[in-house]
PDB file of C-alpha atoms in Angstrom:
ATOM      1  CA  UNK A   1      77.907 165.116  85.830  1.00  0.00           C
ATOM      2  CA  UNK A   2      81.247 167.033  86.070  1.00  0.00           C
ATOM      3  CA  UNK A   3      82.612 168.256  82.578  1.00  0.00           C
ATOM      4  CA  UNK A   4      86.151 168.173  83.704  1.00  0.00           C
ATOM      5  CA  UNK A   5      87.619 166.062  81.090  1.00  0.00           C
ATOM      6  CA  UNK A   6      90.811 164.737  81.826  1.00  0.00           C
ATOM      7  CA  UNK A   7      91.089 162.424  85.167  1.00  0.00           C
ATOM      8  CA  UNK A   8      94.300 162.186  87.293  1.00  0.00           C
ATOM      9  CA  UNK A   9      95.766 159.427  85.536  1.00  0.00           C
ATOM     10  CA  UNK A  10      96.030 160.344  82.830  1.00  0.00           C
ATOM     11  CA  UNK A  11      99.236 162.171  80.865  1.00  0.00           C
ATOM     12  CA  UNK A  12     100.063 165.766  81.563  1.00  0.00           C
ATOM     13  CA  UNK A  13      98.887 167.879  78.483  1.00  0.00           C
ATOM     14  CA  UNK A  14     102.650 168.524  77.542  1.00  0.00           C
ATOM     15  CA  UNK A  15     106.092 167.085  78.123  1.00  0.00           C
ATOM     16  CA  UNK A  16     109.255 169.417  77.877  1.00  0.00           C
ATOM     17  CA  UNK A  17     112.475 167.378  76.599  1.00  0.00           C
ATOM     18  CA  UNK A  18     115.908 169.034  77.540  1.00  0.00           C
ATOM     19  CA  UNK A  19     114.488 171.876  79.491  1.00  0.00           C
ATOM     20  CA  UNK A  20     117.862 173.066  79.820  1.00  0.00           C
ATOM     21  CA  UNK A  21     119.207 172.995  76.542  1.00  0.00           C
ATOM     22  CA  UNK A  22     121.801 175.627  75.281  1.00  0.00           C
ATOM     23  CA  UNK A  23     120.629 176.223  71.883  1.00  0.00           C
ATOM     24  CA  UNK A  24     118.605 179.114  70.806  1.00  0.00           C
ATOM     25  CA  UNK A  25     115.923 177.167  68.926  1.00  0.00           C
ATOM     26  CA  UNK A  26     112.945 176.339  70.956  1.00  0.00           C
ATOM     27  CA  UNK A  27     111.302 173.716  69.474  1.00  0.00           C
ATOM     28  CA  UNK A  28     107.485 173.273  70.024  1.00  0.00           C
ATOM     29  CA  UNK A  29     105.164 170.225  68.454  1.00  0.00           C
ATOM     30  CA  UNK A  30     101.303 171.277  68.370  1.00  0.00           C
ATOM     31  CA  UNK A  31     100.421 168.348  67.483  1.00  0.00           C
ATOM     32  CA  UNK A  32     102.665 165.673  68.423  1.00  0.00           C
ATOM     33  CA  UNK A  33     100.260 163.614  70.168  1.00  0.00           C
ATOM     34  CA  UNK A  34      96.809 161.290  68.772  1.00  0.00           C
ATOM     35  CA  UNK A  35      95.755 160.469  72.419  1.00  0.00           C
ATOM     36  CA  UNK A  36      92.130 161.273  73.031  1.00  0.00           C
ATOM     37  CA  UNK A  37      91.031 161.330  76.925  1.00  0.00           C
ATOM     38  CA  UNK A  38      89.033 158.442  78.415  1.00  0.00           C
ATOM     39  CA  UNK A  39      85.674 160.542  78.522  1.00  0.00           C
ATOM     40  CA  UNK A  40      85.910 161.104  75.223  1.00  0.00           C
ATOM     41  CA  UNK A  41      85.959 157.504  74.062  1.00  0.00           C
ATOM     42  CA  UNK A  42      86.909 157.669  70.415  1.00  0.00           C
ATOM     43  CA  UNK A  43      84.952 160.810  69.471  1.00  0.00           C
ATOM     44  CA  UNK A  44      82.955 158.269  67.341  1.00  0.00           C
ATOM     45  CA  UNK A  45      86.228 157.513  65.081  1.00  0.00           C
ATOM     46  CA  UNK A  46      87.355 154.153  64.328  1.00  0.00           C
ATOM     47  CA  UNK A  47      91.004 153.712  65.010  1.00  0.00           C
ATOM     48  CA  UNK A  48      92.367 153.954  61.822  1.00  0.00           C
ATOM     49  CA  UNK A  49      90.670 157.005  61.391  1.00  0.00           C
ATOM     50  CA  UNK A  50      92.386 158.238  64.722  1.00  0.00           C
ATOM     51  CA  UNK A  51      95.646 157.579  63.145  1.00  0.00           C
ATOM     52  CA  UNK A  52      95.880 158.981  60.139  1.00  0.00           C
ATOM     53  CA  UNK A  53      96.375 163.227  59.989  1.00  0.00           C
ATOM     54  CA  UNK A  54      93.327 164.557  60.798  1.00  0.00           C
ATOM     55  CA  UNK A  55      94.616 162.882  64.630  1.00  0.00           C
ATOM     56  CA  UNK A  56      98.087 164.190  64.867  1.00  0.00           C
ATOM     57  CA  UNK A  57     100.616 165.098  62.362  1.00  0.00           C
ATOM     58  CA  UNK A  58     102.627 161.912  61.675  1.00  0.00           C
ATOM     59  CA  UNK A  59     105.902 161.934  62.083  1.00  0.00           C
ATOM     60  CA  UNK A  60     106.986 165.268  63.212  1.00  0.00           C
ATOM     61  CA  UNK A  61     106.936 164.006  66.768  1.00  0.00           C
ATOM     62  CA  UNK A  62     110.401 161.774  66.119  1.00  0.00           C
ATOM     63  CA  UNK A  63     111.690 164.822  63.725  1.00  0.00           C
ATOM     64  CA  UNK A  64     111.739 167.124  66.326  1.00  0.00           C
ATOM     65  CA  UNK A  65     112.983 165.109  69.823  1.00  0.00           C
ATOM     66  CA  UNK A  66     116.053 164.508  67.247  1.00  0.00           C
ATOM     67  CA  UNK A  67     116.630 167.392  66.332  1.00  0.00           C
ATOM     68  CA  UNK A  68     116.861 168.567  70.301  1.00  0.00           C
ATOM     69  CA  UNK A  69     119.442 166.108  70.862  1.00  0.00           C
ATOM     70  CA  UNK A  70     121.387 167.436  67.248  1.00  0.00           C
ATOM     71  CA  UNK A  71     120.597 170.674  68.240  1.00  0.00           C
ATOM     72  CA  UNK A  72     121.160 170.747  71.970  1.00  0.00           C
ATOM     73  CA  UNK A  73     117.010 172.540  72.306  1.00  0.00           C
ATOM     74  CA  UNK A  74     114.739 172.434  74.243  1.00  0.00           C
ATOM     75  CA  UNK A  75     111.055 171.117  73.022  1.00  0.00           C
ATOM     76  CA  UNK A  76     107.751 170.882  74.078  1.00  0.00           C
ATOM     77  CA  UNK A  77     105.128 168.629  72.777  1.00  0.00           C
ATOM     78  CA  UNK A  78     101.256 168.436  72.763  1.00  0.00           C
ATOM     79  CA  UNK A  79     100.028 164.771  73.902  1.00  0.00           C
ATOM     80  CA  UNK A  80      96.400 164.797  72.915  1.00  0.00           C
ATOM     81  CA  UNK A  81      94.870 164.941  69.303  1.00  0.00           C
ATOM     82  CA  UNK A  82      94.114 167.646  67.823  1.00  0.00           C
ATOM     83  CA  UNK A  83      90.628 166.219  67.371  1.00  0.00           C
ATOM     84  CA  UNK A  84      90.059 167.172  70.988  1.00  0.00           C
ATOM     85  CA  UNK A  85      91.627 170.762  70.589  1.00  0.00           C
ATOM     86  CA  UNK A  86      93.823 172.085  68.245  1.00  0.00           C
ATOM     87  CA  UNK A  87      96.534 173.716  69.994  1.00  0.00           C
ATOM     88  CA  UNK A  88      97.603 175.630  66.791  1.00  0.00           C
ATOM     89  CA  UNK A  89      94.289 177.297  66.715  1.00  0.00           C
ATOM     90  CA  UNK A  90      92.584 180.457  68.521  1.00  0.00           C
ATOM     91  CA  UNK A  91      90.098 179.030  70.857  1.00  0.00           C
ATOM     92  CA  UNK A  92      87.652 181.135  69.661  1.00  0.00           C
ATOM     93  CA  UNK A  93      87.563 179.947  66.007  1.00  0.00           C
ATOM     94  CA  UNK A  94      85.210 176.906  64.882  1.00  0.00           C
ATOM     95  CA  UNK A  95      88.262 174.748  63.588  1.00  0.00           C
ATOM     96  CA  UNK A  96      89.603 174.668  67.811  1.00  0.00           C
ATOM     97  CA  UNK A  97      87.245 171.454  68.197  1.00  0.00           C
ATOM     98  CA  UNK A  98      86.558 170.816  64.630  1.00  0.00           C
ATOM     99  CA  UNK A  99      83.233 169.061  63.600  1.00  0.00           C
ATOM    100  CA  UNK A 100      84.656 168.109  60.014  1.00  0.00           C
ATOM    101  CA  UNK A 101      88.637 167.589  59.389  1.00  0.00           C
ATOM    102  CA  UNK A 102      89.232 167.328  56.013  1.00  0.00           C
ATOM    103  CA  UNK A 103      86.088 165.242  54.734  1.00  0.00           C
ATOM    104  CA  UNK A 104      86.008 163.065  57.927  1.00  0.00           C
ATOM    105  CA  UNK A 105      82.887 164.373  60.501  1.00  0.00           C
ATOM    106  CA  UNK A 106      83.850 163.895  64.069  1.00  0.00           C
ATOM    107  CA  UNK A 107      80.645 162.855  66.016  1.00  0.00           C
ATOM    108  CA  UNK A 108      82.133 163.250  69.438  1.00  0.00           C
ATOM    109  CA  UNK A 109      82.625 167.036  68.625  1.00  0.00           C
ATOM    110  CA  UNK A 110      79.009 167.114  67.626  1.00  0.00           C
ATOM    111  CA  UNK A 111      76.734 169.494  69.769  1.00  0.00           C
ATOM    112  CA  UNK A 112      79.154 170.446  72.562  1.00  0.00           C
ATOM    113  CA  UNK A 113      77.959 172.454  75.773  1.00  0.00           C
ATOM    114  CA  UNK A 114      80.351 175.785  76.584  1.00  0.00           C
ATOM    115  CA  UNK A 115      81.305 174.063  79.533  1.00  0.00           C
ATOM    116  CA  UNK A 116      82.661 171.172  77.424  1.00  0.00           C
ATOM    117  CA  UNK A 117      84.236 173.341  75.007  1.00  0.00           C
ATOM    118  CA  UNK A 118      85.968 175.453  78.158  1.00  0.00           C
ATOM    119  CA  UNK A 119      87.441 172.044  79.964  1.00  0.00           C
ATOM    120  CA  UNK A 120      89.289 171.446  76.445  1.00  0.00           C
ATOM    121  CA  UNK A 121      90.252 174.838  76.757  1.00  0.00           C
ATOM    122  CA  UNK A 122      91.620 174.951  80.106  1.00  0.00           C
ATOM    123  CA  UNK A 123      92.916 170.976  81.079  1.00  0.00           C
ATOM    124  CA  UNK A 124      94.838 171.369  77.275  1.00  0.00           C
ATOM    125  CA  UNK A 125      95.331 174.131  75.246  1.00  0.00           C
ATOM    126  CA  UNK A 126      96.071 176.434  78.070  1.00  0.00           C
ATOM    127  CA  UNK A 127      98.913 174.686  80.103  1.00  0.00           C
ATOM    128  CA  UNK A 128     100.578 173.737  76.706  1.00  0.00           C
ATOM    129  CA  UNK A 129     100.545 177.896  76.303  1.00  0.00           C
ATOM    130  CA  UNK A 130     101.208 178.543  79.342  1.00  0.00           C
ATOM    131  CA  UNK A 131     104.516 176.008  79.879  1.00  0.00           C
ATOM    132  CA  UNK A 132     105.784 177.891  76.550  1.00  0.00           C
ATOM    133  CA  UNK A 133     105.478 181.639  77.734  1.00  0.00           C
ATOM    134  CA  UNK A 134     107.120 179.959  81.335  1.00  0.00           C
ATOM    135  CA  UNK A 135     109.884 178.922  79.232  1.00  0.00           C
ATOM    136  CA  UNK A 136     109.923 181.990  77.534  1.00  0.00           C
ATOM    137  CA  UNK A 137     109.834 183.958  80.388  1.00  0.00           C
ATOM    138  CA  UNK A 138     112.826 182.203  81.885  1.00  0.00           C
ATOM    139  CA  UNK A 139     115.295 182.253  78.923  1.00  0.00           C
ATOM    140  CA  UNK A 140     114.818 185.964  78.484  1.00  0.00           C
ATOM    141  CA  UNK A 141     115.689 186.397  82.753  1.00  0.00           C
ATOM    142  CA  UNK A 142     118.884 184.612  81.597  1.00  0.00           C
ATOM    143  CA  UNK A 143     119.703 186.260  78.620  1.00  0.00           C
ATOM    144  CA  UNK A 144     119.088 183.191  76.453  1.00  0.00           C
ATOM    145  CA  UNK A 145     118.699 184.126  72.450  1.00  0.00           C
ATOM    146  CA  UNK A 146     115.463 182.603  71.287  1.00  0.00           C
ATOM    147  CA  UNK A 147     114.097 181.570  67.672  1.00  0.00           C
ATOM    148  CA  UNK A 148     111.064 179.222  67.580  1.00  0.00           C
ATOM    149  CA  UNK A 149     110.907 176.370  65.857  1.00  0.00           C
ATOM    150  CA  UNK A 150     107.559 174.747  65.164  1.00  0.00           C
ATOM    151  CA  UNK A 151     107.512 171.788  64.043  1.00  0.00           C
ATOM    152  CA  UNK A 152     104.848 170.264  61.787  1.00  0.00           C
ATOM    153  CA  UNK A 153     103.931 167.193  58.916  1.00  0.00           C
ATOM    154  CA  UNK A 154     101.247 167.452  55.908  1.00  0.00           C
ATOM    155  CA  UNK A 155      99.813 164.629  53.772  1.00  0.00           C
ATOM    156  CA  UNK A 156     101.036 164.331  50.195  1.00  0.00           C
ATOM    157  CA  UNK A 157      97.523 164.877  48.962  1.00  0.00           C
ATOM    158  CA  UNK A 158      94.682 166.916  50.346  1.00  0.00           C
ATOM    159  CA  UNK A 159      91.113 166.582  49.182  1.00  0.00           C
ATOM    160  CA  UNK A 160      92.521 165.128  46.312  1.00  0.00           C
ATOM    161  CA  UNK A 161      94.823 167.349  45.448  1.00  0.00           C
ATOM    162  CA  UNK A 162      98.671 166.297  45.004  1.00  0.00           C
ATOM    163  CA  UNK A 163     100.882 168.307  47.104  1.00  0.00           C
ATOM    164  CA  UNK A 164     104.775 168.730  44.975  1.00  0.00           C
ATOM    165  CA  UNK A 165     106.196 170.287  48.210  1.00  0.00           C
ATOM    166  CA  UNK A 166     108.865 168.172  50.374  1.00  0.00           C
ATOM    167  CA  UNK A 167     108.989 170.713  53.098  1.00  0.00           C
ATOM    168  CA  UNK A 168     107.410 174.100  53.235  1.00  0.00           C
ATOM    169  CA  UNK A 169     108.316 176.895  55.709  1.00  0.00           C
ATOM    170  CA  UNK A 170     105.364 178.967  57.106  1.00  0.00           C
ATOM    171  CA  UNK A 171     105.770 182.473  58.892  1.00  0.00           C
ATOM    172  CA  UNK A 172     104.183 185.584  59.419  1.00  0.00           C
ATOM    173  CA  UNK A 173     105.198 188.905  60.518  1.00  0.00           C
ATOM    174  CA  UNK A 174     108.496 188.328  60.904  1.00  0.00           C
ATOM    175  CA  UNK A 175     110.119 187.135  57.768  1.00  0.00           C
ATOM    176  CA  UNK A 176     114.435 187.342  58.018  1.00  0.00           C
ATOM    177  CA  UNK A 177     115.090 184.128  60.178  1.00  0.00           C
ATOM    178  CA  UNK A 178     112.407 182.105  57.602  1.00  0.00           C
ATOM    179  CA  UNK A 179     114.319 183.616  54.488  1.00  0.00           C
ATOM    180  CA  UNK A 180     117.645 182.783  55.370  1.00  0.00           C
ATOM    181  CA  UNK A 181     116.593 179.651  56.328  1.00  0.00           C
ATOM    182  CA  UNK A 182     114.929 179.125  53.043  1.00  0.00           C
ATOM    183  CA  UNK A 183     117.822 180.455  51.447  1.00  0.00           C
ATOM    184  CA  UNK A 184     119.385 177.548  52.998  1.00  0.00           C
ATOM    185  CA  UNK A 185     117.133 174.944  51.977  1.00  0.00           C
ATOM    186  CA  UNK A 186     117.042 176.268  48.311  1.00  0.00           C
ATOM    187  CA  UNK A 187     120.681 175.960  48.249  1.00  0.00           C
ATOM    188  CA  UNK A 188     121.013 172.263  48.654  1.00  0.00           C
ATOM    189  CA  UNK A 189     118.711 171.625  45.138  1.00  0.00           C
ATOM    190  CA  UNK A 190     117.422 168.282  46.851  1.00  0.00           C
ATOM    191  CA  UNK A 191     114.034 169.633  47.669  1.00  0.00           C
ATOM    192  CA  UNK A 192     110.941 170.936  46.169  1.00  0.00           C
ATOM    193  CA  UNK A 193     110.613 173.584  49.096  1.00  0.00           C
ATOM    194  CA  UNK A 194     107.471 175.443  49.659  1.00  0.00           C
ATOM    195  CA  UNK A 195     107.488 179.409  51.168  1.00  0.00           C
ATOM    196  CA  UNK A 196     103.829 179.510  52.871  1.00  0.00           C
ATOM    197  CA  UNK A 197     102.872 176.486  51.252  1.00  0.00           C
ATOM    198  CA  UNK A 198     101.236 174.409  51.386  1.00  0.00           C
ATOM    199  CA  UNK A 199      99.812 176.865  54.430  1.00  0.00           C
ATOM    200  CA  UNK A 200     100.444 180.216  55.481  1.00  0.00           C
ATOM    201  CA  UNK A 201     100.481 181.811  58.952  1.00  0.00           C
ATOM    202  CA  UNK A 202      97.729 184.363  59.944  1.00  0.00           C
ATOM    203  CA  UNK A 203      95.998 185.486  62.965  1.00  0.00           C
ATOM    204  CA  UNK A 204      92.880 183.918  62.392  1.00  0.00           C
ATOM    205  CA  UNK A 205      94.020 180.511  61.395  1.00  0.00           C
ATOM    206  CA  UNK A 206      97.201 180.028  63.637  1.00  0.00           C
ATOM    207  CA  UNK A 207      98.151 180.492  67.748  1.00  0.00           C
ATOM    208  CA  UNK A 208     101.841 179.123  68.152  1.00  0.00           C
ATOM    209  CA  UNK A 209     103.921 181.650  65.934  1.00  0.00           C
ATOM    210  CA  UNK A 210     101.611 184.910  66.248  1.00  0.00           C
ATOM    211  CA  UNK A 211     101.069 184.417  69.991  1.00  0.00           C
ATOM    212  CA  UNK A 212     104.554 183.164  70.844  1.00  0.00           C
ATOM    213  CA  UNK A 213     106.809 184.818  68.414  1.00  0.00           C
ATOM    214  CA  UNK A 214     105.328 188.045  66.546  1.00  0.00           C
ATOM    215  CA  UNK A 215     103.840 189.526  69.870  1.00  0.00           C
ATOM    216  CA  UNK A 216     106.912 189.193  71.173  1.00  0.00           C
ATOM    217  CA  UNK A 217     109.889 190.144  68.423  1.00  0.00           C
ATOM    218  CA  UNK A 218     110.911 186.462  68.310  1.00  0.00           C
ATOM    219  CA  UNK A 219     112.237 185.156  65.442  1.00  0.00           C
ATOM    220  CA  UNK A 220     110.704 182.143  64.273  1.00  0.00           C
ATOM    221  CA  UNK A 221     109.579 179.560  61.487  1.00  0.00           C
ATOM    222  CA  UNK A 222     106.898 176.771  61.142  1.00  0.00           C
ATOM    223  CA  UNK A 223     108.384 173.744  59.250  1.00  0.00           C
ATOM    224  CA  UNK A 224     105.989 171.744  57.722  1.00  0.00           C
ATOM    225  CA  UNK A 225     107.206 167.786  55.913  1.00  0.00           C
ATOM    226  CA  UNK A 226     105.680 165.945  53.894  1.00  0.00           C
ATOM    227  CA  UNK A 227     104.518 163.162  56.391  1.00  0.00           C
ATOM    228  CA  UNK A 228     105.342 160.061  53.689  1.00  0.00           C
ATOM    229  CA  UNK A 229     108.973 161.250  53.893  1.00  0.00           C
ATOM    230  CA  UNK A 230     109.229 161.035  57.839  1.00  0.00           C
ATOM    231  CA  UNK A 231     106.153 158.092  58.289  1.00  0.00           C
ATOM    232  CA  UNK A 232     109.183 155.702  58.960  1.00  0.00           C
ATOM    233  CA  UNK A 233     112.297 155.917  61.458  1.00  0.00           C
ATOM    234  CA  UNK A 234     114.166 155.877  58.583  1.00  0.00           C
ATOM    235  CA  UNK A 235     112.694 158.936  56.919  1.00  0.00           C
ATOM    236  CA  UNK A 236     112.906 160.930  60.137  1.00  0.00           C
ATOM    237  CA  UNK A 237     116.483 160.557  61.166  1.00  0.00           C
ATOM    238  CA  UNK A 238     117.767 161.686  57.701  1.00  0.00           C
ATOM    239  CA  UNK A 239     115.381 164.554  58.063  1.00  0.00           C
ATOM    240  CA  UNK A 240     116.679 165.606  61.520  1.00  0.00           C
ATOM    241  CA  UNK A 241     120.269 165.275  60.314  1.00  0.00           C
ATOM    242  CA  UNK A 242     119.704 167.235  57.390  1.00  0.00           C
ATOM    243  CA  UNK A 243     117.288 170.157  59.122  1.00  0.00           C
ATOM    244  CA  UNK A 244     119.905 170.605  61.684  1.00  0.00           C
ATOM    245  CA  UNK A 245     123.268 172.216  60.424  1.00  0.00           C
ATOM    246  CA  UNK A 246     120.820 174.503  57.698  1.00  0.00           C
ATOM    247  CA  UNK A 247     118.853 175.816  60.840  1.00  0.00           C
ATOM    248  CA  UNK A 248     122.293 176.518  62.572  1.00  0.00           C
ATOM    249  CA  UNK A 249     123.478 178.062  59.289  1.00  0.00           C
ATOM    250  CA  UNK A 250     120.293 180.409  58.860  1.00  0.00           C
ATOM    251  CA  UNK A 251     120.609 181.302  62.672  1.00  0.00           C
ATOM    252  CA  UNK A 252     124.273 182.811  61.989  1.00  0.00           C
ATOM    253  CA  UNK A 253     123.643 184.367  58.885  1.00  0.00           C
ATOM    254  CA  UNK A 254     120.443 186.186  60.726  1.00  0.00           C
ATOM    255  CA  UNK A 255     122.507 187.361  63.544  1.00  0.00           C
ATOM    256  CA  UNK A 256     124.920 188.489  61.326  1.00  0.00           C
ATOM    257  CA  UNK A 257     122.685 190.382  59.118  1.00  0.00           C
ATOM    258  CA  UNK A 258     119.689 191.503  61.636  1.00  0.00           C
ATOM    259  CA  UNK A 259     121.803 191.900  64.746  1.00  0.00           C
ATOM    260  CA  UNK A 260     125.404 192.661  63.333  1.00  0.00           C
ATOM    261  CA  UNK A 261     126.574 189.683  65.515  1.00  0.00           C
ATOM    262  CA  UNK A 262     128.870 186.980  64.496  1.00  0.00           C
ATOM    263  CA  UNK A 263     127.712 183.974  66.015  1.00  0.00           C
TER     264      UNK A 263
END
């Protein structure tokens, strides 16, 4: 039996939204998507199980595709669950194809051959990565400033534990785009904001940001809501409108104080 996993029907592992927007944000979505591929069944989860975070992170999905149209940026989403492969994880730690997320055990990752492990690899995770060093690659052949935006949701309680946060910014290496950004956030006093909470950015933990951003001197931030606050249409179009100008604002205040540049 073949262990390619996804057939030809099925969706691309990524879709790119206003490929040739002006901005300089790049907005990518690691875990936009809760599909899991036909060969896969339902990884021995029940729907509702499938739906709720451990499957995608709810919400950030609408967040960001608005902000590309506010923003004029480009973005690039992940379609299939993070359950399958986490695209914001090193392949070669045990959370990539989790056996337990959160307190939930996922039977379908149970036991896995290399082979199985390396068609998640290479049918997802890798064209996802590869479509964002392509785009990479062609806004810096046309001179296009980049800062990366990655886009993310968290539940309001983990392992029973209350979470005060209503957005948290996450970064790593590179730390003067995410501080004048939370400089703007902490300036409109509507939010309990969170720097590195309620998760921090490392090597060993994360792909996106180190990969994408710190190997390569681009400026970036992961934003992380509170998923109750953007579960609903509602919620996610006041986000969008609200994240938008303050990312704008950051971005000229960083030019202006990293690069000496007024705009």
């Amino acid at each position: 039996m073949s262990d390619k996993l996804l057939s030809p029907d099925e969706p691309a592992p990524f879709t790119v939204r206003n490929r040739e927007g002006t901005s300089p944000f790049l907005l990518i979505c690691d875990h936009a998507g809760k599909r899991i591929p036909r060969r896969l069944g339902t990884l021995g989860l029940s729907p509702a199980e499938i739906d709720r975070h451990i499957g995608w992170d709810i919400g950030a999905l609408p967040v960001a595709e608005q902000l590309s149209e506010l923003l004029d940026a480009t973005l690039i989403s992940q379609t299939w669950s993070r359950l399958v492969i986490d695209c914001n994880r090193p392949p070669s730690v045990v959370s990539s194809i989790p056996l337990v997320s959160e307190a939930t055990d996922i039977p379908g990752n149970q036991g896995l051959s290399a082979a199985q492990k390396l068609a998640r690899q290479q049918e997802i995770f890798t064209p996802y990565h590869d479509e964002i060093r392509r785009l990479l690659t062609q806004r810096r052949q046309c001179g296009q400033a980049t800062c990366i935006i990655s886009v993310h949701s968290f539940t309001p309680v983990y392992l029973d534990i209350p979470r005060p946060w209503h957005i948290g910014l996450l970064y790593h290496r590179l730390k003067a785009y995410p501080q004048a950004f939370l400089s703007q956030l902490q300036a409109q006093h509507r939010w309990e904001v969170g720097d590195n909470q309620p998760y921090s950015v490392s090597d060993e933990t994360d792909y996106a940001i180190p990969q994408h951003a710190d190997k390569n001197g681009y400026p970036s931030v992961g934003i992380e809501i509170r998923q109750d606050l953007i579960a609903e249409a509602e919620g996610q179009t006041a986000w969008a409108k609200a994240l938008a100008p303050l990312l704008q604002a950051a971005w000229q205040n960083y030019r202006t104080e990293h690069d000496g540049l007024s705009a």
